CSV table of C-alpha atoms in Angstrom, one decimal:
chain,number,residue,atom,x,y,z
A,1,GLN,CA,203.1,-187.3,91.6
A,2,LYS,CA,202.7,-185.3,94.8
A,3,GLU,CA,203.8,-181.6,94.4
A,4,VAL,CA,205.9,-181.9,97.6
A,5,GLU,CA,207.7,-185.1,98.7
A,6,GLN,CA,209.2,-185.5,102.1
A,7,ASP,CA,210.7,-188.6,103.8
A,8,PRO,CA,208.5,-189.3,106.8
A,9,GLY,CA,211.3,-190.9,108.8
A,10,PRO,CA,211.3,-191.4,111.7
A,11,LEU,CA,214.8,-190.2,112.2
A,12,SER,CA,216.8,-190.8,115.4
A,13,VAL,CA,220.1,-189.1,116.1
A,14,PRO,CA,222.3,-188.7,119.2
A,15,GLU,CA,222.5,-185.3,120.9
A,16,GLY,CA,225.1,-183.1,119.2
A,17,ALA,CA,224.7,-184.7,115.7
A,18,ILE,CA,224.1,-182.7,112.6
A,19,VAL,CA,220.6,-183.4,111.2
A,20,SER,CA,219.7,-183.0,107.5
A,21,LEU,CA,216.1,-182.9,106.5
A,22,ASN,CA,215.0,-182.7,102.9
A,23,CYS,CA,212.1,-182.1,100.5
A,24,THR,CA,211.7,-182.3,96.8
A,25,TYR,CA,209.1,-180.7,94.7
A,26,SER,CA,207.8,-180.7,91.2
A,27,ASN,CA,206.3,-177.3,90.6
A,28,SER,CA,209.0,-175.0,89.2
A,29,ALA,CA,206.8,-172.0,90.0
A,30,PHE,CA,207.4,-172.3,93.8
A,31,GLN,CA,209.3,-169.2,95.0
A,32,TYR,CA,208.6,-169.2,98.8
A,33,PHE,CA,210.0,-172.0,100.9
A,34,MET,CA,209.4,-172.6,104.6
A,35,TRP,CA,210.2,-175.0,107.4
A,36,TYR,CA,207.7,-175.5,110.2
A,37,ARG,CA,208.4,-177.3,113.4
A,38,GLN,CA,205.5,-179.2,115.1
A,39,TYR,CA,205.8,-180.5,118.6
A,40,SER,CA,203.5,-183.3,119.7
A,41,ARG,CA,200.0,-182.2,120.3
A,42,LYS,CA,200.8,-178.7,119.1
A,43,GLY,CA,200.3,-176.6,116.0
A,44,PRO,CA,203.1,-176.0,113.4
A,45,GLU,CA,205.3,-173.0,114.1
A,46,LEU,CA,207.4,-171.3,111.5
A,47,LEU,CA,211.1,-172.1,111.9
A,48,MET,CA,212.7,-170.8,108.7
A,49,TYR,CA,211.6,-168.8,105.6
A,50,THR,CA,213.5,-168.5,102.4
A,51,TYR,CA,212.6,-166.7,99.2
A,52,SER,CA,213.9,-168.2,95.9
A,53,SER,CA,217.3,-169.9,95.9
A,54,GLY,CA,220.1,-169.7,98.4
A,55,ASN,CA,221.0,-170.3,102.0
A,56,LYS,CA,219.7,-168.8,105.2
A,57,GLU,CA,221.1,-169.3,108.6
A,58,ASP,CA,219.5,-168.7,112.0
A,59,GLY,CA,221.5,-169.9,115.0
A,60,ARG,CA,221.9,-173.7,114.7
A,61,PHE,CA,219.5,-173.9,111.8
A,62,THR,CA,220.4,-173.5,108.1
A,63,ALA,CA,217.9,-173.6,105.2
A,64,GLN,CA,219.0,-174.3,101.7
A,65,VAL,CA,217.1,-174.0,98.5
A,66,ASP,CA,218.3,-175.4,95.2
A,67,LYS,CA,215.7,-174.5,92.6
A,68,SER,CA,217.6,-176.1,89.7
A,69,SER,CA,217.2,-179.5,91.4
A,70,LYS,CA,213.8,-178.6,93.0
A,71,TYR,CA,215.3,-179.6,96.4
A,72,ILE,CA,215.3,-177.9,99.8
A,73,SER,CA,217.1,-178.8,102.9
A,74,LEU,CA,217.1,-177.9,106.6
A,75,PHE,CA,220.3,-178.5,108.6
A,76,ILE,CA,220.3,-178.6,112.4
A,77,ARG,CA,223.8,-178.3,114.0
A,78,ASP,CA,224.5,-179.5,117.5
A,79,SER,CA,221.1,-181.1,117.8
A,80,GLN,CA,219.4,-181.0,121.2
A,81,PRO,CA,216.7,-183.2,122.7
A,82,SER,CA,214.4,-180.1,122.5
A,83,ASP,CA,214.7,-180.3,118.7
A,84,SER,CA,212.7,-183.6,118.8
A,85,ALA,CA,209.6,-182.8,116.8
A,86,THR,CA,208.1,-183.2,113.4
A,87,TYR,CA,209.5,-180.9,110.7
A,88,LEU,CA,207.3,-179.9,107.8
A,89,CYS,CA,208.5,-178.3,104.7
A,90,ALA,CA,206.1,-175.9,102.9
A,91,MET,CA,206.2,-173.9,99.8
A,92,SER,CA,204.2,-171.6,97.6
A,93,HIS,CA,204.2,-169.6,94.4
A,94,PRO,CA,203.0,-166.1,93.4
A,95,GLY,CA,199.2,-166.1,93.0
A,96,ALA,CA,198.6,-169.1,95.2
A,97,ASN,CA,196.2,-168.9,98.1
A,98,ASN,CA,197.7,-171.7,100.0
A,99,LEU,CA,200.9,-173.4,101.2
A,100,PHE,CA,201.8,-176.8,99.8
A,101,PHE,CA,203.1,-179.0,102.6
A,102,GLY,CA,205.2,-182.1,102.8
A,103,THR,CA,204.0,-184.9,105.0
A,104,GLY,CA,206.6,-184.1,107.7
A,105,THR,CA,209.7,-185.9,109.1
A,106,ARG,CA,209.6,-187.0,112.7
A,107,LEU,CA,212.9,-186.4,114.4
A,108,THR,CA,214.1,-187.7,117.8
A,109,VAL,CA,217.3,-186.5,119.4
A,110,ILE,CA,218.5,-188.9,122.0
A,111,PRO,CA,220.4,-187.5,125.0
B,1,ASN,CA,198.3,-161.1,121.9
B,2,ALA,CA,196.9,-164.6,121.8
B,3,GLY,CA,197.5,-165.3,118.1
B,4,VAL,CA,195.1,-167.9,116.7
B,5,THR,CA,192.8,-169.5,119.3
B,6,GLN,CA,190.8,-172.7,118.6
B,7,THR,CA,188.1,-174.3,120.6
B,8,PRO,CA,187.4,-177.0,121.6
B,9,LYS,CA,190.7,-178.8,122.0
B,10,PHE,CA,189.2,-182.3,122.0
B,11,ARG,CA,185.8,-183.6,121.0
B,12,ILE,CA,184.1,-186.9,120.5
B,13,LEU,CA,181.2,-186.9,118.1
B,14,LYS,CA,178.7,-189.6,117.2
B,15,ILE,CA,178.1,-190.4,113.5
B,16,GLY,CA,175.5,-188.0,112.1
B,17,GLN,CA,176.0,-185.4,114.7
B,18,SER,CA,177.0,-181.8,113.8
B,19,MET,CA,179.3,-179.4,115.5
B,20,THR,CA,181.2,-176.2,115.0
B,21,LEU,CA,185.0,-175.7,115.6
B,22,GLN,CA,185.6,-172.1,116.6
B,23,CYS,CA,188.6,-170.1,115.5
B,24,ALA,CA,189.6,-166.5,116.3
B,25,GLN,CA,192.7,-164.5,115.6
B,26,ASP,CA,193.7,-161.1,117.1
B,27,MET,CA,196.5,-160.2,114.6
B,28,ASN,CA,194.1,-158.4,112.2
B,29,HIS,CA,195.0,-160.9,109.5
B,30,ASN,CA,193.0,-160.8,106.3
B,31,TYR,CA,193.5,-164.5,105.4
B,32,MET,CA,192.3,-167.4,107.4
B,33,TYR,CA,192.5,-171.1,106.8
B,34,TRP,CA,191.2,-174.4,108.0
B,35,TYR,CA,193.5,-177.5,107.6
B,36,ARG,CA,193.1,-181.1,108.6
B,37,GLN,CA,196.1,-183.2,109.4
B,38,ASP,CA,196.0,-187.0,109.1
B,39,PRO,CA,198.9,-189.3,110.0
B,40,GLY,CA,201.3,-189.6,107.1
B,41,MET,CA,199.2,-187.3,104.9
B,42,GLY,CA,200.4,-183.8,105.8
B,43,LEU,CA,198.2,-180.8,106.0
B,44,LYS,CA,195.3,-180.6,103.7
B,45,LEU,CA,193.4,-177.3,103.1
B,46,ILE,CA,189.7,-177.5,103.8
B,47,TYR,CA,188.5,-173.9,103.3
B,48,TYR,CA,190.1,-170.5,103.3
B,49,SER,CA,189.0,-166.9,103.5
B,50,VAL,CA,190.6,-163.8,102.0
B,51,GLY,CA,188.5,-161.4,104.1
B,52,ALA,CA,185.2,-160.9,105.9
B,53,GLY,CA,182.3,-162.3,103.8
B,54,ILE,CA,184.6,-164.1,101.3
B,55,THR,CA,185.3,-167.8,101.5
B,56,ASP,CA,186.5,-170.5,99.1
B,57,LYS,CA,187.0,-174.2,98.9
B,58,GLY,CA,190.4,-175.8,99.4
B,59,GLU,CA,191.5,-179.3,98.6
B,60,VAL,CA,189.1,-181.3,100.8
B,61,PRO,CA,185.9,-179.3,101.4
B,62,ASN,CA,183.3,-182.0,101.3
B,63,GLY,CA,181.4,-182.4,104.6
B,64,TYR,CA,182.4,-179.0,105.9
B,65,ASN,CA,181.1,-175.4,105.8
B,66,VAL,CA,182.6,-172.1,106.8
B,67,SER,CA,181.5,-168.5,107.3
B,68,ARG,CA,183.5,-165.3,107.8
B,69,SER,CA,181.3,-162.6,109.2
B,70,THR,CA,184.1,-160.7,110.9
B,71,THR,CA,187.9,-160.3,110.3
B,72,GLU,CA,188.6,-162.1,113.6
B,73,ASP,CA,186.4,-165.2,113.4
B,74,PHE,CA,186.4,-168.2,111.1
B,75,PRO,CA,184.2,-171.1,112.4
B,76,LEU,CA,184.2,-174.5,110.7
B,77,ARG,CA,181.0,-176.4,110.7
B,78,LEU,CA,180.8,-180.2,110.4
B,79,GLU,CA,177.5,-181.4,109.2
B,80,LEU,CA,176.5,-185.1,109.6
B,81,ALA,CA,179.8,-186.2,111.0
B,82,ALA,CA,181.4,-189.3,109.5
B,83,PRO,CA,184.3,-191.5,110.8
B,84,SER,CA,186.4,-190.2,107.8
B,85,GLN,CA,186.3,-186.8,109.6
B,86,THR,CA,188.3,-188.1,112.5
B,87,SER,CA,191.3,-185.9,112.3
B,88,VAL,CA,193.3,-183.0,113.8
B,89,TYR,CA,192.0,-179.7,112.6
B,90,PHE,CA,194.1,-176.6,112.5
B,91,CYS,CA,193.0,-173.0,112.0
B,92,ALA,CA,195.5,-170.6,110.7
B,93,SER,CA,195.8,-167.0,109.6
B,94,SER,CA,198.2,-164.8,107.6
B,95,TYR,CA,198.4,-161.1,106.7
B,96,GLY,CA,198.4,-161.8,103.0
B,97,THR,CA,198.9,-164.8,100.8
B,98,THR,CA,201.7,-166.6,98.9
B,99,GLY,CA,204.9,-165.4,100.6
B,100,ASN,CA,203.3,-164.3,103.9
B,101,THR,CA,203.9,-166.4,107.0
B,102,ILE,CA,201.0,-168.5,108.1
B,103,TYR,CA,200.4,-168.8,111.9
B,104,PHE,CA,198.7,-171.8,113.2
B,105,GLY,CA,196.4,-172.4,116.2
B,106,GLU,CA,197.0,-175.3,118.7
B,107,GLY,CA,194.7,-177.7,117.0
B,108,SER,CA,191.4,-179.4,117.7
B,109,TRP,CA,191.4,-183.2,118.0
B,110,LEU,CA,188.1,-184.7,116.7
B,111,THR,CA,187.0,-188.3,116.9
B,112,VAL,CA,183.8,-189.5,115.2
B,113,VAL,CA,182.5,-192.8,116.5
């Protein structure tokens, strides 16, 4: 079983839709949860960072962590064509020297 | 402040050739990493370094070597290139580990033919 599972998509939505992206994980020691956005031919860039459980909101983006279910989500409200990218979840635990990445979900927002 | 800079951006290698991917960061980060990204496979850690003179293997180190002589630079050496090393390579850095944000370079696209 992979430590981090992420549906690869692809996911296509119309402009203005609410997008939900999700990851599940198996290691209960994970404490740090991140979402990276990766545009085509570019490196990943940090979008959201959450420590432990709870919600975090930043503009149109909301990250949720449910540690009891080992499930994290990223919601994008009022999606825009500029949101079209691959979204990678990543997580880590105290003492780790690495991030554990999901495989990424490719999102296309259609004007 | 350029962040993490990788060169070259694109390279075609013949089987058996060797090359070095260069990586430099100007954020005074202690930790540096090399990842490879293959379609549908996510990011896999090749090597990492916790400071100058200290390196360690990641998940997929075979066929690669690294060195860290300065805080800023972390080159990745491919010896005897094989088609299985065709991939996108990302260098990254962070101030610390675990909960610290990792910053990525723009990537190096390598094809081995």
